[in-house]
Short mmCIF file of C-alpha atoms in Angstrom, two decimals:
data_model
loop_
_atom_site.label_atom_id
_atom_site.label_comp_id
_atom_site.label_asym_id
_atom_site.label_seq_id
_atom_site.Cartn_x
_atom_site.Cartn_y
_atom_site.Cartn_z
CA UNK A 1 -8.17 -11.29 -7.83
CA UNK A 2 -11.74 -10.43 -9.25
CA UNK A 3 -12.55 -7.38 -7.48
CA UNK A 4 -10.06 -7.06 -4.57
CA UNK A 5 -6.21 -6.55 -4.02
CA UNK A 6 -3.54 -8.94 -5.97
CA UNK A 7 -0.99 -8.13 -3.25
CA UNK A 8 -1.11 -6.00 -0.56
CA UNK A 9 1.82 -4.97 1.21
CA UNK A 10 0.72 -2.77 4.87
CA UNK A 11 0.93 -2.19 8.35
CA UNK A 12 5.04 -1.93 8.87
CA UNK A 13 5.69 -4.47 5.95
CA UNK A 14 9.39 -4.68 5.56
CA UNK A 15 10.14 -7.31 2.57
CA UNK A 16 13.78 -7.86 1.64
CA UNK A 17 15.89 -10.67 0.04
CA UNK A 18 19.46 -11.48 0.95
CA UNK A 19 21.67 -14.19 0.26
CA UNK A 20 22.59 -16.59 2.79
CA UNK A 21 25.33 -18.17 2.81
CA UNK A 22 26.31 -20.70 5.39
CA UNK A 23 30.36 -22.12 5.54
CA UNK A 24 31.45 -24.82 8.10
CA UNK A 25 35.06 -24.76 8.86
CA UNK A 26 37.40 -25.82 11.76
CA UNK A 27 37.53 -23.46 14.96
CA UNK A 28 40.51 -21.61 15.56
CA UNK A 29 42.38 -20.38 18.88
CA UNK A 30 43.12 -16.51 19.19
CA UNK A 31 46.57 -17.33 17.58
CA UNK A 32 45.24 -19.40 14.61
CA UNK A 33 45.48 -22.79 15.78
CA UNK A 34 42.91 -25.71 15.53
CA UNK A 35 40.68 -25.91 18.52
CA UNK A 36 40.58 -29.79 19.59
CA UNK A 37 37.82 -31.26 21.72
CA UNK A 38 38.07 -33.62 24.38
CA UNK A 39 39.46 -36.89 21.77
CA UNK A 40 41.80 -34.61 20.38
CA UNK A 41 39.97 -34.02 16.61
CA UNK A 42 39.18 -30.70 15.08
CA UNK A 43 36.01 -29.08 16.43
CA UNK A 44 34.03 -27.43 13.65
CA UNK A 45 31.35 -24.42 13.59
CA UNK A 46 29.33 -22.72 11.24
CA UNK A 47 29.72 -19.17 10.52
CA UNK A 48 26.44 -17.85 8.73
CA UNK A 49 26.54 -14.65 6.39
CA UNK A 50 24.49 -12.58 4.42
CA UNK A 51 24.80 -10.02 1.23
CA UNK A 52 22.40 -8.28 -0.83
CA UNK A 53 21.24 -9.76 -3.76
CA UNK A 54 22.05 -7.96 -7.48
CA UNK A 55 18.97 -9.30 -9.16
CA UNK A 56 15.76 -8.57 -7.78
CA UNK A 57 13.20 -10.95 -7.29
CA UNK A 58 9.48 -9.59 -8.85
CA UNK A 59 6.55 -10.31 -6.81
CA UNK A 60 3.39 -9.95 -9.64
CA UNK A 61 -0.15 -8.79 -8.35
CA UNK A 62 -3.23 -8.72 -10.75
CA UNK A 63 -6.60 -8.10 -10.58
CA UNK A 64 -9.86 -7.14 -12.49
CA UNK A 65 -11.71 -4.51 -10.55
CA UNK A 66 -9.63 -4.01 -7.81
CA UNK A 67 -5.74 -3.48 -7.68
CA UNK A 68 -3.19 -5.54 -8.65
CA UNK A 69 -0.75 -4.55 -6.19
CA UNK A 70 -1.16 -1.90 -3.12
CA UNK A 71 0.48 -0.36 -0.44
CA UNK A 72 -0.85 1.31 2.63
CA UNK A 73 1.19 2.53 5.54
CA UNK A 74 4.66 2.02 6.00
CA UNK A 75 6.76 -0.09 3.77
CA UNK A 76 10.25 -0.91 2.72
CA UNK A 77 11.21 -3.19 -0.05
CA UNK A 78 14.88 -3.77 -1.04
CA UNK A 79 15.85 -6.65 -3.93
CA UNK A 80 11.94 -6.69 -5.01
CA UNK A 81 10.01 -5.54 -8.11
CA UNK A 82 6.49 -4.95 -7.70
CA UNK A 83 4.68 -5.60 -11.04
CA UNK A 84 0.78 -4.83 -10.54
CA UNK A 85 -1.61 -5.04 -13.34
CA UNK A 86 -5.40 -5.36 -14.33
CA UNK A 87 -7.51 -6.32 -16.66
CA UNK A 88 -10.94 -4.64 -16.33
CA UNK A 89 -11.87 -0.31 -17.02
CA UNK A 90 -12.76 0.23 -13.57
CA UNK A 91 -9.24 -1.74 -12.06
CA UNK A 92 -5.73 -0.37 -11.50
CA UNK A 93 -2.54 -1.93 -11.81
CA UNK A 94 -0.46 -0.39 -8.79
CA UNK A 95 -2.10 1.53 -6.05
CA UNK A 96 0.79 3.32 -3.33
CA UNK A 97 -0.45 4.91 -0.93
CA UNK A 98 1.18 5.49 2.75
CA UNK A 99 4.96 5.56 3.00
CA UNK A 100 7.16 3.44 0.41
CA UNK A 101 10.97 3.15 0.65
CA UNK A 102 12.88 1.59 -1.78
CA UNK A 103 15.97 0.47 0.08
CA UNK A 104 18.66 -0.53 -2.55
CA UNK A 105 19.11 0.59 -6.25
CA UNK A 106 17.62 -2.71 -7.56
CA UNK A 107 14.12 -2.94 -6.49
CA UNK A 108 11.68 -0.91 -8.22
CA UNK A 109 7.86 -0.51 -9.60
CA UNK A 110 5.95 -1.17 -12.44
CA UNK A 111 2.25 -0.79 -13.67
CA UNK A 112 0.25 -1.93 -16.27
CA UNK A 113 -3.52 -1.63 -17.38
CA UNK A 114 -5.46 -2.52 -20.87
CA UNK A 115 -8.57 -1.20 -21.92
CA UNK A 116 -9.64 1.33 -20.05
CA UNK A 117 -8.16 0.63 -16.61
CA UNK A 118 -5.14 3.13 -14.60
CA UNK A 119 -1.97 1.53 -14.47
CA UNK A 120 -0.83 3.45 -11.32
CA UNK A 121 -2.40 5.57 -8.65
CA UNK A 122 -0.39 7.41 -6.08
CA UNK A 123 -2.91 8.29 -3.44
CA UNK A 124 -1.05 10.76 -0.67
CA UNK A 125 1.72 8.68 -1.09
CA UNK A 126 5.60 9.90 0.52
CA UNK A 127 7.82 7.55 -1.69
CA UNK A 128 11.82 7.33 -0.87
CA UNK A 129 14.10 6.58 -3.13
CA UNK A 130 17.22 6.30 -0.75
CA UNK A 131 18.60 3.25 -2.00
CA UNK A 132 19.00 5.02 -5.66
CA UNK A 133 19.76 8.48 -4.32
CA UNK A 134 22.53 6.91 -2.39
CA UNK A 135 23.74 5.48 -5.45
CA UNK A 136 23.61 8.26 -7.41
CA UNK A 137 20.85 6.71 -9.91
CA UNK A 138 17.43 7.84 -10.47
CA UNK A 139 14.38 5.96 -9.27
CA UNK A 140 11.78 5.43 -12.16
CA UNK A 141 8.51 3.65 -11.91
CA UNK A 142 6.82 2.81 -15.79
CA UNK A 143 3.53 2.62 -15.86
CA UNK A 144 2.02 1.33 -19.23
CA UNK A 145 -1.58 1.22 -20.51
CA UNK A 146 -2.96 -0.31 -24.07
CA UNK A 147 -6.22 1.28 -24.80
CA UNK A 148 -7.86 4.15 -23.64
CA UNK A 149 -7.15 3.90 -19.89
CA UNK A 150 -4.73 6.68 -17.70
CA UNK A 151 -1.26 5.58 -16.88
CA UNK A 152 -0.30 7.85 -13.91
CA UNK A 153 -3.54 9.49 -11.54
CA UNK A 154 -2.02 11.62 -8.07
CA UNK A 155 -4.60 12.22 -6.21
CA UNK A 156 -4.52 13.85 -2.59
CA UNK A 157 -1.09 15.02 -1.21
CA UNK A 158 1.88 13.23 -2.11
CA UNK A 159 5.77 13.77 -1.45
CA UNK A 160 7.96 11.67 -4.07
CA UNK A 161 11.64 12.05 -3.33
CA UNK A 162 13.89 11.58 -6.14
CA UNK A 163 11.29 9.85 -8.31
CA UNK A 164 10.69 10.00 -11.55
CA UNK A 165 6.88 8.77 -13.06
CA UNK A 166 7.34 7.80 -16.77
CA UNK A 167 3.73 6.89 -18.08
#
């Protein structure tokens, strides 16, 4: 984007990826035998299931003047990256404001500006970190700059649980 938002993630957004994995095998009785339709052969279903992934999958926002990535109300990511940068003095990379949970020990933040630009603003922001608390690991969000720009602005009242800003 020129001037607006990369990515915007608001309004209840719940983004998570899972594997899906889908087996068909032969139907079994109660004590283990082959269930057999009217002609006598095997009937057959498929049994769908579904597990976290263990690499996380990085969804990239960029923009000028505006930001590359933001976040406004309530949101949950789990098995996602969010990688927001920009490009201009007056832009900033990532933007979280509202309520952020990061749902797994995977997913995670990053921020990046050149010149003069912010590479993340946490505007009254409450950010969980459950998915690395429950894990025992600490939740850490880089934000990078090259040139004279700020890394890390807080502005207004914000609640960050378990989370460490490294700018």
């Amino acid at each position: 984007s020129t001037s607006g938002t990369g990515l915007k993630l608001a309004d209840n957004a719940n983004v998570s990826i899972q594997t899906i994995t889908k087996v068909t095998q032969e139907k079994k009785d109660a004590d283990g035998n082959p269930v057999l339709d009217a002609d006598g052969n095997p009937e057959t279903e498929t049994i769908t299931t579904q597990a976290p992934v263990t690499t996380p999958v990085t969804l990239t926002g960029t923009s000028e003047q505006g930001s590359g990535i933001a976040t406004e109300g309530n949101v949950s990511i789990s098995g996602i990256v969010l990688n927001g940068s920009t490009t201009a003095d007056t832009g900033t990379g990532v933007s979280l404001g509202g309520n952020l949970t990061i749902a797994d020990d995977i997913s995670g933040v990053t921020a990046g500006a050149t010149g003069n630009g912010t590479a993340l603003v946490v505007n009254n922001a409450s950010i969980h970190s459950d998915g690395y608390t429950d894990s025992g690991k600490d939740f850490v969000i880089n934000a990078s700059v090259s040139g004279n720009g700020t890394a890390i602005k807080t502005q207004g009242s914000s609640q960050l649980d378990e989370v460490v800003l490294n700018g």
